[in-house]
């Protein structure tokens, strides 16, 4: 048997998506090894989850670096030295330097709470509500130098309901994020997914014309 995919998770906040990955691994549904949880915030809930799960933690403070690029170069050098195969951005709230991330293109994914290409950046739930959208969702995409602009692998869609405000919508969507992210990592761990330069995704060797869709716990074409 080949060795499990070695993943590093980067998170700035509470870490519920990390928790979903850990739960999938513990349930035997995700054959990966967590080699690091890294954060720019010493108080991130994600770090406490990592500690409880016995995963090595890495905390880098932006103020200790002369520039964004210096921070990112150090972060990615450490992840390389740890031997990460895949970097998963799960609520990592920093813009990454294009040069520093370049060696990781195709080996780094991000979960973003919108139906990309709609609503890159922040306040996605509020913007969807203000636009009067009928549906909202979350995307997992390969990370490229363009903020939230890399090719989308898979999406979860939900209808916007009359009672939704920003908080309710975010909370309802989060439950879908927790299924979407493990499902994508599972495909990568199985060696079925690939980044095809400059901006494509292929599944089982065939380029995806549109992102995969989450149905239940599964991704479908
Ligand atoms: C998630 O909703 C994720 O999609 C979002 O941050 C939240 C992290 O929650 N990511 C972004 O907005 C990235 N631009 P978590 O810490 O509970 O996983």
GROMACS .gro file of C-alpha atoms and ligand atoms in nm:
model
  239
    1UNK     CA    1   0.000   0.000   0.000
    2UNK     CA    2   0.124   0.351  -0.076
    3UNK     CA    3   0.179   0.585   0.218
    4UNK     CA    4  -0.108   0.821   0.309
    5UNK     CA    5  -0.120   1.175   0.174
    6UNK     CA    6   0.059   1.410   0.414
    7UNK     CA    7  -0.151   1.720   0.466
    8UNK     CA    8  -0.082   2.049   0.641
    9UNK     CA    9  -0.383   2.259   0.739
   10UNK     CA   10  -0.356   2.638   0.768
   11UNK     CA   11  -0.619   2.813   0.978
   12UNK     CA   12  -0.658   3.152   1.143
   13UNK     CA   13  -0.979   3.089   1.335
   14UNK     CA   14  -1.202   2.843   1.518
   15UNK     CA   15  -1.110   2.549   1.295
   16UNK     CA   16  -1.444   2.383   1.234
   17UNK     CA   17  -1.331   2.278   0.886
   18UNK     CA   18  -1.018   2.126   1.037
   19UNK     CA   19  -1.244   1.945   1.280
   20UNK     CA   20  -1.449   1.809   0.989
   21UNK     CA   21  -1.131   1.674   0.829
   22UNK     CA   22  -1.024   1.514   1.156
   23UNK     CA   23  -1.368   1.359   1.202
   24UNK     CA   24  -1.357   1.215   0.849
   25UNK     CA   25  -1.011   1.072   0.915
   26UNK     CA   26  -1.125   0.925   1.249
   27UNK     CA   27  -1.429   0.769   1.080
   28UNK     CA   28  -1.196   0.592   0.838
   29UNK     CA   29  -1.327   0.802   0.548
   30UNK     CA   30  -1.011   1.001   0.482
   31UNK     CA   31  -0.679   0.822   0.444
   32UNK     CA   32  -0.445   1.111   0.523
   33UNK     CA   33  -0.179   1.195   0.775
   34UNK     CA   34  -0.197   1.539   0.937
   35UNK     CA   35   0.164   1.658   0.948
   36UNK     CA   36   0.099   2.012   1.073
   37UNK     CA   37  -0.162   2.268   1.165
   38UNK     CA   38  -0.021   2.614   1.107
   39UNK     CA   39  -0.163   2.948   1.211
   40UNK     CA   40  -0.086   3.319   1.211
   41UNK     CA   41  -0.298   3.356   1.527
   42UNK     CA   42  -0.167   3.202   1.851
   43UNK     CA   43  -0.520   3.191   1.996
   44UNK     CA   44  -0.681   3.017   1.698
   45UNK     CA   45  -0.923   2.742   1.798
   46UNK     CA   46  -0.768   2.533   1.523
   47UNK     CA   47  -0.446   2.512   1.725
   48UNK     CA   48  -0.630   2.378   2.029
   49UNK     CA   49  -0.794   2.116   1.809
   50UNK     CA   50  -0.453   2.020   1.671
   51UNK     CA   51  -0.310   1.987   2.019
   52UNK     CA   52  -0.598   1.765   2.129
   53UNK     CA   53  -0.546   1.550   1.820
   54UNK     CA   54  -0.170   1.524   1.871
   55UNK     CA   55  -0.084   1.708   1.548
   56UNK     CA   56   0.232   1.923   1.539
   57UNK     CA   57   0.145   2.292   1.561
   58UNK     CA   58   0.324   2.575   1.389
   59UNK     CA   59   0.255   2.935   1.489
   60UNK     CA   60   0.413   3.215   1.289
   61UNK     CA   61   0.341   3.573   1.391
   62UNK     CA   62   0.329   3.826   1.106
   63UNK     CA   63   0.485   4.095   1.326
   64UNK     CA   64   0.804   3.889   1.348
   65UNK     CA   65   0.862   3.931   0.973
   66UNK     CA   66   0.975   4.226   0.765
   67UNK     CA   67   0.720   4.165   0.490
   68UNK     CA   68   0.431   3.949   0.379
   69UNK     CA   69   0.664   3.771   0.140
   70UNK     CA   70   0.916   3.695   0.417
   71UNK     CA   71   0.638   3.544   0.629
   72UNK     CA   72   0.507   3.333   0.345
   73UNK     CA   73   0.852   3.215   0.234
   74UNK     CA   74   0.928   3.098   0.587
   75UNK     CA   75   0.589   2.932   0.625
   76UNK     CA   76   0.620   2.741   0.299
   77UNK     CA   77   0.983   2.644   0.363
   78UNK     CA   78   0.873   2.489   0.691
   79UNK     CA   79   0.586   2.303   0.527
   80UNK     CA   80   0.827   2.174   0.264
   81UNK     CA   81   1.071   2.059   0.535
   82UNK     CA   82   0.788   1.883   0.720
   83UNK     CA   83   0.722   1.694   0.398
   84UNK     CA   84   0.366   1.810   0.332
   85UNK     CA   85   0.218   1.678   0.008
   86UNK     CA   86  -0.090   1.899   0.022
   87UNK     CA   87  -0.164   2.230   0.194
   88UNK     CA   88  -0.526   2.292   0.290
   89UNK     CA   89  -0.632   2.648   0.364
   90UNK     CA   90  -0.925   2.614   0.603
   91UNK     CA   91  -1.012   2.965   0.712
   92UNK     CA   92  -0.659   3.099   0.668
   93UNK     CA   93  -0.734   3.469   0.648
   94UNK     CA   94  -0.420   3.600   0.484
   95UNK     CA   95  -0.349   3.700   0.128
   96UNK     CA   96  -0.059   3.487   0.007
   97UNK     CA   97   0.238   3.618  -0.183
   98UNK     CA   98   0.237   3.492  -0.542
   99UNK     CA   99   0.607   3.417  -0.557
  100UNK     CA  100   0.611   3.233  -0.224
  101UNK     CA  101   0.315   3.015  -0.311
  102UNK     CA  102   0.431   2.938  -0.665
  103UNK     CA  103   0.602   2.604  -0.581
  104UNK     CA  104   0.274   2.488  -0.426
  105UNK     CA  105   0.043   2.558  -0.717
  106UNK     CA  106  -0.143   2.232  -0.775
  107UNK     CA  107  -0.067   2.115  -0.419
  108UNK     CA  108  -0.263   2.375  -0.224
  109UNK     CA  109  -0.641   2.413  -0.195
  110UNK     CA  110  -0.866   2.668  -0.025
  111UNK     CA  111  -1.225   2.658   0.092
  112UNK     CA  112  -1.412   2.982   0.027
  113UNK     CA  113  -1.768   3.063   0.134
  114UNK     CA  114  -1.918   3.167  -0.199
  115UNK     CA  115  -2.002   3.026  -0.538
  116UNK     CA  116  -1.682   3.143  -0.705
  117UNK     CA  117  -1.622   3.335  -0.923
  118UNK     CA  118  -1.887   3.533  -0.732
  119UNK     CA  119  -1.776   3.718  -0.420
  120UNK     CA  120  -1.405   3.677  -0.390
  121UNK     CA  121  -1.265   3.824  -0.069
  122UNK     CA  122  -1.457   3.899   0.248
  123UNK     CA  123  -1.821   3.931   0.364
  124UNK     CA  124  -1.948   3.679   0.112
  125UNK     CA  125  -2.273   3.598   0.296
  126UNK     CA  126  -2.366   3.964   0.334
  127UNK     CA  127  -2.290   4.033  -0.030
  128UNK     CA  128  -2.503   3.741  -0.149
  129UNK     CA  129  -2.794   3.864   0.065
  130UNK     CA  130  -2.754   4.225  -0.047
  131UNK     CA  131  -2.750   4.117  -0.411
  132UNK     CA  132  -3.082   3.936  -0.361
  133UNK     CA  133  -2.931   3.607  -0.473
  134UNK     CA  134  -3.154   3.302  -0.461
  135UNK     CA  135  -2.868   3.068  -0.395
  136UNK     CA  136  -2.535   3.074  -0.217
  137UNK     CA  137  -2.263   2.822  -0.159
  138UNK     CA  138  -1.906   2.728  -0.094
  139UNK     CA  139  -1.619   2.644  -0.327
  140UNK     CA  140  -1.297   2.451  -0.296
  141UNK     CA  141  -1.035   2.564  -0.545
  142UNK     CA  142  -0.668   2.523  -0.623
  143UNK     CA  143  -0.475   2.824  -0.496
  144UNK     CA  144  -0.298   3.042  -0.749
  145UNK     CA  145  -0.151   3.390  -0.720
  146UNK     CA  146  -0.491   3.543  -0.796
  147UNK     CA  147  -0.691   3.588  -0.473
  148UNK     CA  148  -0.975   3.333  -0.465
  149UNK     CA  149  -0.917   3.305  -0.839
  150UNK     CA  150  -0.769   2.958  -0.892
  151UNK     CA  151  -0.961   2.685  -1.073
  152UNK     CA  152  -1.266   2.562  -0.881
  153UNK     CA  153  -1.270   2.191  -0.801
  154UNK     CA  154  -1.607   2.152  -0.634
  155UNK     CA  155  -1.899   2.348  -0.495
  156UNK     CA  156  -2.185   2.303  -0.248
  157UNK     CA  157  -2.502   2.500  -0.327
  158UNK     CA  158  -2.781   2.601  -0.093
  159UNK     CA  159  -3.095   2.803  -0.145
  160UNK     CA  160  -3.121   3.136   0.035
  161UNK     CA  161  -3.421   3.128   0.270
  162UNK     CA  162  -3.650   3.411   0.376
  163UNK     CA  163  -3.530   3.393   0.737
  164UNK     CA  164  -3.161   3.416   0.646
  165UNK     CA  165  -2.949   3.696   0.782
  166UNK     CA  166  -2.572   3.696   0.751
  167UNK     CA  167  -2.518   3.482   1.058
  168UNK     CA  168  -2.788   3.227   0.985
  169UNK     CA  169  -2.677   3.189   0.625
  170UNK     CA  170  -2.313   3.147   0.727
  171UNK     CA  171  -2.411   2.884   0.982
  172UNK     CA  172  -2.626   2.688   0.740
  173UNK     CA  173  -2.353   2.696   0.477
  174UNK     CA  174  -2.086   2.585   0.722
  175UNK     CA  175  -2.253   2.246   0.761
  176UNK     CA  176  -2.209   2.196   0.386
  177UNK     CA  177  -1.848   2.316   0.396
  178UNK     CA  178  -1.782   2.040   0.647
  179UNK     CA  179  -1.881   1.780   0.389
  180UNK     CA  180  -1.735   1.955   0.086
  181UNK     CA  181  -1.378   1.990   0.207
  182UNK     CA  182  -1.327   1.626   0.320
  183UNK     CA  183  -1.486   1.506  -0.005
  184UNK     CA  184  -1.232   1.703  -0.212
  185UNK     CA  185  -0.938   1.593   0.003
  186UNK     CA  186  -1.057   1.232  -0.034
  187UNK     CA  187  -1.037   1.262  -0.415
  188UNK     CA  188  -0.688   1.410  -0.392
  189UNK     CA  189  -0.578   1.135  -0.151
  190UNK     CA  190  -0.705   0.879  -0.400
  191UNK     CA  191  -0.490   1.040  -0.669
  192UNK     CA  192  -0.795   1.114  -0.883
  193UNK     CA  193  -0.772   1.492  -0.900
  194UNK     CA  194  -0.511   1.712  -1.064
  195UNK     CA  195  -0.441   2.075  -1.141
  196UNK     CA  196  -0.386   2.126  -1.511
  197UNK     CA  197  -0.194   2.442  -1.591
  198UNK     CA  198  -0.277   2.718  -1.635
  199UNK     CA  199  -0.629   2.709  -1.492
  200UNK     CA  200  -0.789   2.368  -1.516
  201UNK     CA  201  -0.887   2.073  -1.301
  202UNK     CA  202  -0.895   1.713  -1.414
  203UNK     CA  203  -1.071   1.418  -1.257
  204UNK     CA  204  -0.953   1.069  -1.352
  205UNK     CA  205  -0.752   1.227  -1.632
  206UNK     CA  206  -1.042   1.415  -1.792
  207UNK     CA  207  -1.068   1.791  -1.765
  208UNK     CA  208  -1.369   1.922  -1.574
  209UNK     CA  209  -1.584   2.160  -1.776
  210UNK     CA  210  -1.765   2.275  -1.461
  211UNK     CA  211  -1.692   2.220  -1.092
  212UNK     CA  212  -1.805   1.901  -0.921
  213UNK     CA  213  -2.122   1.937  -0.711
  214UNK     CA  214  -2.174   1.812  -0.357
  215UNK     CA  215  -2.470   1.574  -0.325
  216UNK     CA  216  -2.502   1.433   0.023
  217UNK     CA  217  -2.145   1.348   0.116
  218UNK     CA  218  -2.037   1.274  -0.240
  219UNK     CA  219  -1.908   1.482  -0.528
  220UNK     CA  220  -2.078   1.431  -0.861
  221UNK     CA  221  -2.010   1.557  -1.208
  222LIG     C1  222  -1.512   2.910   0.665
  222LIG     O1  223  -1.644   2.953   0.645
  222LIG     C2  224  -1.431   2.927   0.540
  222LIG     O2  225  -1.503   2.901   0.423
  222LIG     C3  226  -1.392   3.072   0.548
  222LIG     O3  227  -1.362   3.093   0.683
  222LIG     C4  228  -1.440   3.006   0.762
  222LIG     C5  229  -1.349   2.931   0.856
  222LIG     O4  230  -1.423   2.862   0.952
  222LIG     N1  231  -1.283   3.103   0.464
  222LIG     C6  232  -1.267   3.221   0.405
  222LIG     O5  233  -1.344   3.313   0.418
  222LIG     C7  234  -1.142   3.232   0.320
  222LIG     N2  235  -1.147   3.349   0.239
  222LIG     P1  236  -1.355   2.753   1.044
  222LIG     O6  237  -1.234   2.820   1.111
  222LIG     O7  238  -1.459   2.717   1.144
  222LIG     O8  239  -1.314   2.638   0.957
   0.00000   0.00000   0.00000
